[in-house]
XYZ file of C-alpha atoms in Angstrom:
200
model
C 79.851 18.847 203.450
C 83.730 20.084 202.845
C 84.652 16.594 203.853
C 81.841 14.844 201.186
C 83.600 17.382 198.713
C 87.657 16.687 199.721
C 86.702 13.249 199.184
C 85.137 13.419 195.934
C 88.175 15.579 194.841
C 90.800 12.758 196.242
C 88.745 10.134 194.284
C 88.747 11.953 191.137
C 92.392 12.349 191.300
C 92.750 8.857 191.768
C 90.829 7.668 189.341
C 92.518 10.107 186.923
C 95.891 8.727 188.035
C 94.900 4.849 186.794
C 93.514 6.350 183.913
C 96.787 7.436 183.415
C 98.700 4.271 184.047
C 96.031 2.452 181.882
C 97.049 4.532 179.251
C 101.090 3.910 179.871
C 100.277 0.131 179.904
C 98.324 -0.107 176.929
C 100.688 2.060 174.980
C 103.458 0.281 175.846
C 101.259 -3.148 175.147
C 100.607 -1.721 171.463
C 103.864 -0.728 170.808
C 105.810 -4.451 172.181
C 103.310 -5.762 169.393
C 104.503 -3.196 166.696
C 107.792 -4.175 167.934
C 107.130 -7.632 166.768
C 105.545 -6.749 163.857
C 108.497 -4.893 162.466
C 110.925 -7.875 163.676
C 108.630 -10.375 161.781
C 108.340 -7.799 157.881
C 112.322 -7.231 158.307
C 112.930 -11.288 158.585
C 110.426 -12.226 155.964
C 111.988 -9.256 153.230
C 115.267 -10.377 153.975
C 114.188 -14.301 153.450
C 112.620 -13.130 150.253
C 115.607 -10.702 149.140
C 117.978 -13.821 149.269
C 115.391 -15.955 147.445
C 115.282 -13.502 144.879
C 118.818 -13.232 144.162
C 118.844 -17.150 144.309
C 116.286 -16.852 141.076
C 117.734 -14.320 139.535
C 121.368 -14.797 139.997
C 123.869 -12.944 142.476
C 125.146 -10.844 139.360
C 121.692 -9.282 138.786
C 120.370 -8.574 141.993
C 123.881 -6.462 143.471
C 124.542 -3.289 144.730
C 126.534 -2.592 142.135
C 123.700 -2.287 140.034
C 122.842 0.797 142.138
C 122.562 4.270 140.782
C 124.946 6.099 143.072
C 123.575 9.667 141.634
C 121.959 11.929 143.627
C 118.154 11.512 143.684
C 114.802 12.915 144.844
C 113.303 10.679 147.759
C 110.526 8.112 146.372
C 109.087 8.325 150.318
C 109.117 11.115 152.524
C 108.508 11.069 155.829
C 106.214 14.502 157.617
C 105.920 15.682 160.670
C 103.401 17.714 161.807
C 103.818 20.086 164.584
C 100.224 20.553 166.952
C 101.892 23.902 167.985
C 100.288 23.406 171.225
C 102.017 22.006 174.272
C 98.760 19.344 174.989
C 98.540 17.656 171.135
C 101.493 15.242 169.570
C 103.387 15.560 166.616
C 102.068 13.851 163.992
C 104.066 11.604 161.453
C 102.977 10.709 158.138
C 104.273 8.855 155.677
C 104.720 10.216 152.050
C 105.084 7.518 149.737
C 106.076 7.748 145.749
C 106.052 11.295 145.757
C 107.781 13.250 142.783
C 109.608 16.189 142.441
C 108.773 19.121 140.380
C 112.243 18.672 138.381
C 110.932 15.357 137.696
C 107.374 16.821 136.365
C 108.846 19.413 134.221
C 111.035 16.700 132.620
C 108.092 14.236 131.966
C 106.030 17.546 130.437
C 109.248 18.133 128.118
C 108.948 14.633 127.081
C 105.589 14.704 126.465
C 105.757 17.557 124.084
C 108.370 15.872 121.982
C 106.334 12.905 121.672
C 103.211 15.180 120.704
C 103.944 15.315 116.918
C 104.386 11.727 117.249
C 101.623 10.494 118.894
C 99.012 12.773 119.743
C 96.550 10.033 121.052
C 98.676 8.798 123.725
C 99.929 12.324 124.724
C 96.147 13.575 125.359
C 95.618 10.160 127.062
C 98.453 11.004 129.526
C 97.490 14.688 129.934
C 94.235 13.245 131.374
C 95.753 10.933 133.643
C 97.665 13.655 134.661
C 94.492 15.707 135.392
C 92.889 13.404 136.972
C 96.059 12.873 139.690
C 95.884 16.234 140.212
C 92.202 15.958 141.198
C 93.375 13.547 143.600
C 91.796 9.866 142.264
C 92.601 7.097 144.641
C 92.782 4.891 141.820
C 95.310 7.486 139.862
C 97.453 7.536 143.133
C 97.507 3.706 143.526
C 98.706 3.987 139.457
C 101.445 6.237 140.153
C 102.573 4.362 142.820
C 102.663 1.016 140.970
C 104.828 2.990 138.372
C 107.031 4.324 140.350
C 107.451 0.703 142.248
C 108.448 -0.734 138.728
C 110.699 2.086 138.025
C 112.704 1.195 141.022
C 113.045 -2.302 140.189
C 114.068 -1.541 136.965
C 117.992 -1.484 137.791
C 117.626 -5.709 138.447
C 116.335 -5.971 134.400
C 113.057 -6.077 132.731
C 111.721 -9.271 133.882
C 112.699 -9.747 137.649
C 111.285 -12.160 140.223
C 107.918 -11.954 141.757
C 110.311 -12.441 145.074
C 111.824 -9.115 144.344
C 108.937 -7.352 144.066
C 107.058 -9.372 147.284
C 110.460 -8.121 149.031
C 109.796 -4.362 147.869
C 105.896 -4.712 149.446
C 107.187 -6.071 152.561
C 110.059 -3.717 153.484
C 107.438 -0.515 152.610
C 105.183 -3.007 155.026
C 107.876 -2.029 157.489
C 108.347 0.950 156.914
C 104.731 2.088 157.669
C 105.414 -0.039 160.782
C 108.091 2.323 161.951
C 106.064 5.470 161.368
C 103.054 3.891 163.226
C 105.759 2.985 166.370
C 106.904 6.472 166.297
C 103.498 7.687 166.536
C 102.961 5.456 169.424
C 106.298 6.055 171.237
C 104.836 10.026 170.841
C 101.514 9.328 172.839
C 103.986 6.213 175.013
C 106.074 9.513 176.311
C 103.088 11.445 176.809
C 101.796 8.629 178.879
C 104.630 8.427 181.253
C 104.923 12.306 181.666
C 101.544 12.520 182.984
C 102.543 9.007 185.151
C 105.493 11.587 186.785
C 103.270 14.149 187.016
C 100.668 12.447 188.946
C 103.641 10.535 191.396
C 104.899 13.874 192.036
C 101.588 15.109 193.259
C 101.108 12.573 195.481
């Protein structure tokens, strides 16, 4: 009977030691393919980056154009902390946010332009209300806003290029927070690999 049970035990360990190194592998697997992924959005926003200034003309799309005064970040990146040893940090990616300088600025302007036009002021107070109540479609209209607002140092009109290179570098950049969640669970992987090598 203690032998039937020792030998259950063993074969439970085992089998939790593959389970293990079938998790390593197919971390690993997933995160060659994100590697590729990123490699492949980098290549194509840089092929559409120089189109773009081949439309538009190297003296409108030129870091020189750039603002070079301090700014609040459009994208944030979060992390957050399980607080246990056994869960993995969490990152999340915080995209077109505003800061509450920037809020306080756009309520300023809105009351100057109240006397003016009080249609279009108690139009925007309700979009406002309504991205405070969290609409998807609200969110997805801020963000479109804020995407022309960046572009708006290369000119009015710019090249659909331009903008297709904006999509595909944030395309990348959702790539890298998705590979740093993966190298997370990756590490956590080969830890318990160690673990089980040194019990053997």
């Amino acid at each position: 009977m203690q032998i039937s049970e020792d030998g259950n035990q063993s074969s439970n360990e085992i089998a939790g030691a593959d389970q293990n190194i079938l998790n390593l592998l197919d971390s690993m697997d997933n995160y060659l393919i994100l590697v590729d992924s990123l490699s492949s959005s980098l290549r194509q926003g840089w092929l559409e980056l120089a189109s773009a200034r081949y439309s538009m003309g190297a003296s409108r799309v030129n870091s020189s154009l750039f603002d070079l005064k301090s700014h609040h970040a459009s994208t944030a990146l979060q992390v957050d902390n399980a607080g246990t040893d056994t869960e993995l940090p969490r990152f999340t990616l915080c995209k077109w946010t505003t800061s509450s300088d920037e809020a306080k600025l756009e309520e300023d302007e809105l009351l100057k332009s109240k006397s003016d036009s009080p249609p279009v002021q108690h139009q925007e107070s309700e979009e406002r209300k309504a991205e405070e109540s969290g609409s998807p479609v609200t969110a997805n209209n801020h963000a479109e806003k804020e995407r022309f607002k960046s572009l708006s140092v290369f000119g009015t009109l710019v090249s659909p290029k331009l903008r297709a290179t904006q999509s595909t570098f944030e395309t990348a950049l959702e790539t890298l927070v998705e590979m740093s969640n993966l190298r997370a669970s990756l590490l956590c992987a080969y830890d318990q690999v160690q673990k089980d090598r040194k019990t053997d």
